[in-house]
Short mmCIF file of C-alpha atoms in Angstrom, two decimals:
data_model
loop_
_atom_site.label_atom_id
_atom_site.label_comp_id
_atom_site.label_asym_id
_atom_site.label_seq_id
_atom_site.Cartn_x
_atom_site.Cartn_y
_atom_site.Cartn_z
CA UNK G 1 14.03 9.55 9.27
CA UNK G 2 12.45 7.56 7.05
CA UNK G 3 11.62 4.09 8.49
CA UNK G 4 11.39 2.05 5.43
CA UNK G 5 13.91 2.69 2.76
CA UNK G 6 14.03 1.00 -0.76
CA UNK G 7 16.90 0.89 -3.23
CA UNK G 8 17.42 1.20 -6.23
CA UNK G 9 14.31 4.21 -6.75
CA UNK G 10 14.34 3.00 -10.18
CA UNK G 11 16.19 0.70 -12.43
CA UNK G 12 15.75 -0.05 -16.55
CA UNK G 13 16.73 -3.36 -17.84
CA UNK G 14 16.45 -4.95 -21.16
CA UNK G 15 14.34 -7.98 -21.36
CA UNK G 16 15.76 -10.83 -19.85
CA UNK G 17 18.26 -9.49 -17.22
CA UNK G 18 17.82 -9.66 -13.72
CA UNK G 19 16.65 -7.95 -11.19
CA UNK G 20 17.57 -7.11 -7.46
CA UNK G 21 15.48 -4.63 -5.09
CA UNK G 22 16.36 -3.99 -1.51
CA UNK G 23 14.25 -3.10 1.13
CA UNK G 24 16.03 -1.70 4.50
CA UNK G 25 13.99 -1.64 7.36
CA UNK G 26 14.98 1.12 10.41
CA UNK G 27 12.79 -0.24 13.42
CA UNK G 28 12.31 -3.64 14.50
CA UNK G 29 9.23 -5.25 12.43
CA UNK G 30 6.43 -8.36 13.03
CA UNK G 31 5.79 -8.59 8.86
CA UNK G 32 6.64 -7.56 5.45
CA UNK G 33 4.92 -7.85 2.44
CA UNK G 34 6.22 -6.83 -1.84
CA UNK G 35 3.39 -4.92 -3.47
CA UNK G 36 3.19 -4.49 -7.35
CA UNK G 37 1.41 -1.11 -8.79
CA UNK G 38 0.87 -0.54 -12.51
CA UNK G 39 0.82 3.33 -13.17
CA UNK G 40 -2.19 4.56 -12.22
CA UNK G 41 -3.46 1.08 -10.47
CA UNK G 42 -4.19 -0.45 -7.46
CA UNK G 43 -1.93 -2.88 -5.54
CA UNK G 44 -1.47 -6.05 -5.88
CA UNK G 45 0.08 -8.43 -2.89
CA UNK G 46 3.13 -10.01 -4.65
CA UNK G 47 4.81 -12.01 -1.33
CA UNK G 48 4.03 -11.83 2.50
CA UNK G 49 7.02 -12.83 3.90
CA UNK G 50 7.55 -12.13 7.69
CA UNK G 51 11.02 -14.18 7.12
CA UNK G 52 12.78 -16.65 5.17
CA UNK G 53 12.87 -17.39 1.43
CA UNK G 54 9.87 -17.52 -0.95
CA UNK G 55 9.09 -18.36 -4.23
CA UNK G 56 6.84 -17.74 -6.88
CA UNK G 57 7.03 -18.07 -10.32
CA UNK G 58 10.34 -15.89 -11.58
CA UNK G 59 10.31 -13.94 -8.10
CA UNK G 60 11.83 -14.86 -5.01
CA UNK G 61 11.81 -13.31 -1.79
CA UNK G 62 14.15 -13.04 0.86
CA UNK G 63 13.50 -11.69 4.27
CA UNK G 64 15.96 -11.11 7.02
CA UNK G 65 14.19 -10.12 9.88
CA UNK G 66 17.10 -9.85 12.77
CA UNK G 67 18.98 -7.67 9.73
CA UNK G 68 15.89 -5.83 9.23
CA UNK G 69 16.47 -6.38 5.18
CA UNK G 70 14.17 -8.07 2.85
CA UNK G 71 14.84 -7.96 -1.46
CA UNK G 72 13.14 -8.97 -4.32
CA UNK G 73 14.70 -10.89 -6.99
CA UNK G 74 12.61 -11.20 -10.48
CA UNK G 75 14.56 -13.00 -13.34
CA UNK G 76 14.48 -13.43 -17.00
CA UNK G 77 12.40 -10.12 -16.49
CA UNK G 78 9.69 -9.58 -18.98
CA UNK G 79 8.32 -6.65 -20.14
CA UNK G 80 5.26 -7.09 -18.41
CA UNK G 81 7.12 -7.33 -15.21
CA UNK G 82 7.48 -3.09 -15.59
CA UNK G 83 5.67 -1.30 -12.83
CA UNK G 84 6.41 0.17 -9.16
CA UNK G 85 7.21 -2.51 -6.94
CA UNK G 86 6.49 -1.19 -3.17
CA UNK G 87 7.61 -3.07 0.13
CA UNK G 88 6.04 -2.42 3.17
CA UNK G 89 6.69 -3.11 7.12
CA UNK G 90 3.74 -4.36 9.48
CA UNK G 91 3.74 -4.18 12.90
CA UNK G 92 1.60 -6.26 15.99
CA UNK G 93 -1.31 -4.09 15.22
CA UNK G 94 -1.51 -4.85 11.62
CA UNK G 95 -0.47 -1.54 10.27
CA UNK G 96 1.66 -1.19 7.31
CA UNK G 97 4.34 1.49 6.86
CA UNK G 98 5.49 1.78 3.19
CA UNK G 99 8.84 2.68 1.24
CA UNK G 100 8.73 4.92 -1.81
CA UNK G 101 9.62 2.23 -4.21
CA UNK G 102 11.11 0.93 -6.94
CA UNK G 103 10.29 1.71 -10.40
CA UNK G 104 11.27 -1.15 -12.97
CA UNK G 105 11.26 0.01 -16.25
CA UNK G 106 12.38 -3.35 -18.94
CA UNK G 107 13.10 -2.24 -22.46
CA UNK G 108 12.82 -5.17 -25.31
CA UNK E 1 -10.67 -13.47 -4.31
CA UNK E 2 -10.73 -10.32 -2.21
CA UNK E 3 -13.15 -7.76 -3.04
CA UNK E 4 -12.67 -4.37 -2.26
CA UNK E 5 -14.31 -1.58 -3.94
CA UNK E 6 -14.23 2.32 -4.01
CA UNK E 7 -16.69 5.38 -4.88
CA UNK E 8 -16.37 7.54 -6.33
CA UNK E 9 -13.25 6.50 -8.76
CA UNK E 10 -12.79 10.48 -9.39
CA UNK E 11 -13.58 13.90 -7.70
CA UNK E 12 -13.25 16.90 -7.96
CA UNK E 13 -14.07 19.07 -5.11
CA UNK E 14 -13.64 22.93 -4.17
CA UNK E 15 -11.97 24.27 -1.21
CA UNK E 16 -13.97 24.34 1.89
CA UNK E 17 -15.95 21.85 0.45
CA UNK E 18 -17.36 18.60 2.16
CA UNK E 19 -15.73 15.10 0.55
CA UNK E 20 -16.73 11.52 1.57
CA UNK E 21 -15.32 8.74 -0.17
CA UNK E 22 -16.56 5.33 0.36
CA UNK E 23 -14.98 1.79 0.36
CA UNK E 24 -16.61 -1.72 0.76
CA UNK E 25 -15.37 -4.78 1.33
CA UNK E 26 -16.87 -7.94 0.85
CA UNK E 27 -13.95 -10.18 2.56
CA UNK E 28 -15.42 -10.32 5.98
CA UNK E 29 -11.98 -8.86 7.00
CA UNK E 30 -12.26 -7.52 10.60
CA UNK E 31 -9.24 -4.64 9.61
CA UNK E 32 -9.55 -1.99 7.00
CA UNK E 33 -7.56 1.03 6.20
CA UNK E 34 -7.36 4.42 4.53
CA UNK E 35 -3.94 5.52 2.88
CA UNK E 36 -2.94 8.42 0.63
CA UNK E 37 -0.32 8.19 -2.11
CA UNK E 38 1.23 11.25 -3.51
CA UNK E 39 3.17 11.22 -7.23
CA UNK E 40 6.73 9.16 -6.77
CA UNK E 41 5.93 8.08 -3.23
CA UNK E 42 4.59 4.83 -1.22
CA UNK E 43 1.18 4.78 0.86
CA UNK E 44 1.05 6.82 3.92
CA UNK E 45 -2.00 5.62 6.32
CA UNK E 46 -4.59 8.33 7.31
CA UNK E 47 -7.12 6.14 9.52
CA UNK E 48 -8.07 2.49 9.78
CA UNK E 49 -10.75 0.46 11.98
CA UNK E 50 -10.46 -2.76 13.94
CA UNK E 51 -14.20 -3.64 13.40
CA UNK E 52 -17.53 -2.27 13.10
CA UNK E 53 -18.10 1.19 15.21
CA UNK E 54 -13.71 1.52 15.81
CA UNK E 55 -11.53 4.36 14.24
CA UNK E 56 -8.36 4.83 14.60
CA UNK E 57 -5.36 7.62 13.79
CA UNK E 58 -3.16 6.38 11.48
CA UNK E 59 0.65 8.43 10.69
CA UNK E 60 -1.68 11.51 9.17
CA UNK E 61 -4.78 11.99 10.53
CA UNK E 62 -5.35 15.85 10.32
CA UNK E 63 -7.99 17.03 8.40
CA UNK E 64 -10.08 13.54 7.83
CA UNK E 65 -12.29 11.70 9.66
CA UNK E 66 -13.35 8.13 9.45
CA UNK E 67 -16.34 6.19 9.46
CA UNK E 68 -16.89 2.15 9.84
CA UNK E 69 -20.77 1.74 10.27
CA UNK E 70 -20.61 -1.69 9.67
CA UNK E 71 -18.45 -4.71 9.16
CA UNK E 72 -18.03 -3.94 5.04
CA UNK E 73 -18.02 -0.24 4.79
CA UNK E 74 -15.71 2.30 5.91
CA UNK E 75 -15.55 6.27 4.82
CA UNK E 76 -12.92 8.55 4.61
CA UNK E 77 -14.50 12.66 5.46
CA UNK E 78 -12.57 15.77 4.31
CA UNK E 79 -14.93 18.11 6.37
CA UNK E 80 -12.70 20.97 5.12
CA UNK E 81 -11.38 19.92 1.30
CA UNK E 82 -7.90 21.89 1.08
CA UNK E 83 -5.88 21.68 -2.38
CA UNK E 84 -2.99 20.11 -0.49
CA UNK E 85 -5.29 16.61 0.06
CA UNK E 86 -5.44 16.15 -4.02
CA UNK E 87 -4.00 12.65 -3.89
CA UNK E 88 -4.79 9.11 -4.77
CA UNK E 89 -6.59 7.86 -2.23
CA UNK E 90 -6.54 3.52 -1.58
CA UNK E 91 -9.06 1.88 0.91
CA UNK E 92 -7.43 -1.79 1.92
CA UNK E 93 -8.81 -4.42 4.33
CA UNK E 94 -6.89 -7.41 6.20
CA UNK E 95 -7.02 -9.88 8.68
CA UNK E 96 -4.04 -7.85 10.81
CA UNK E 97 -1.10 -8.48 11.59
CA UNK E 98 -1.50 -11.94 10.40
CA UNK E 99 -1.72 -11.52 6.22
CA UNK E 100 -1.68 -9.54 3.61
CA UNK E 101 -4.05 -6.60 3.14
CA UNK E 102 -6.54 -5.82 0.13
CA UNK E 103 -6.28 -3.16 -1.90
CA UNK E 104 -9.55 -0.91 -3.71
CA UNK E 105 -8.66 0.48 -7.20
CA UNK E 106 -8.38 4.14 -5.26
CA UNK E 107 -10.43 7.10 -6.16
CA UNK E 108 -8.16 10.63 -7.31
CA UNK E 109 -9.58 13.79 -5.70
CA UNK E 110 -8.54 16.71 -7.03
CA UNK E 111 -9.11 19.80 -4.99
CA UNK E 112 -9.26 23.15 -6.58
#
């Protein structure tokens, strides 16, 4: 099975709501990191968070790492904010194993 | 900032064809890494490299080779270009399992 599973696989919002984007882990993990992707770009590190809460901006990241869990929370969402958001596991040797992600669509 | 970069951004290659595409770092990061991303999915790893001269097997390592000459380069070699490697290909570095890793703006192969 898959080891990294994301929820929801994509999610449309107006302007201004919130969002919430899980990230379910199936093996036990050292790291975990939120990537952003435009369509058709490169990624961009958005949070490495190996636990705890962090913060940045509108975004806030939670990782659980004895729950194997870790979600994204963007608010006020802007229309900019639209793109594939991609979490990913690391391990002790510094590889990365990636979910399929989330594609946020926000409508003005 | 980070600075990884990719050649060629685009190919197009024939079956049974020889591809090499390059990546180059200028980070001093010790850990780079070669993924493929198909439509509607995440990154799958193909190879990556611990330091100048090391390769290793990532999660899909049949048909490609790897390369890492030197502390800022690393290749990725389709000896054998078959139409079911068209992808997106991304070349990342990192520190390991400390940090985030890098990404390069990925080069599309298309193989016909």
């Amino acid at each position: 099975g898959q080891q990294v599973q994301q929820s929801p696989t994509s999610l449309v919002l107006q302007e201004g709501e919130n969002a919430e984007l899980q990230c379910n882990f199936s093996t036990s993990l050292n790291s975990m990191q939120w990537f952003y992707q435009r369509p058709g770009g490169s990624l961009i590190s958005v949070f490495y968070n190996p636990s705890g809460t962090k913060q940045s901006g509108r975004l806030t990241s939670t990782t659980v790492i004895k729950e194997r869990r870790s979600s994204l929370h963007i608010s006020s969402s802007q229309i900019t904010d639209s793109g594939t958001y991609l979490c990913a596991m690391g391990t002790n040797t510094g590889k990365l194993t990636f979910g399929d992600g989330t594609v946020l669509t926000v409508k003005p | 900032e980070a600075a990884v970069t990719q050649s060629p951004r685009n190919k197009v290659a024939v079956t049974g064809g020889k591809v090499t595409l390059s990546c180059n770092q200028t980070n001093n990061h010790n850990n780079m890494y070669w993924y493929r991303q198909d439509t509607g999915h995440g990154l799958r790893l193909i190879h990556y490299s611990y330091g100048a001269g090391s390769t290793e097997k990532g999660d899909i390592p049949d048909g490609y080779k790897a390369s890492r000459p030197s502390q800022e380069n690393f290749s990725l070699i389709l000896e054998l270009a078959t139409p079911s490697q068209t992808s997106v290909y991304f070349c990342a570095s990192g520190e390991g399992q400390e940090g985030t890793q890098y990404f390069g703006p990925g080069t599309r192969l298309l193989v016909l």
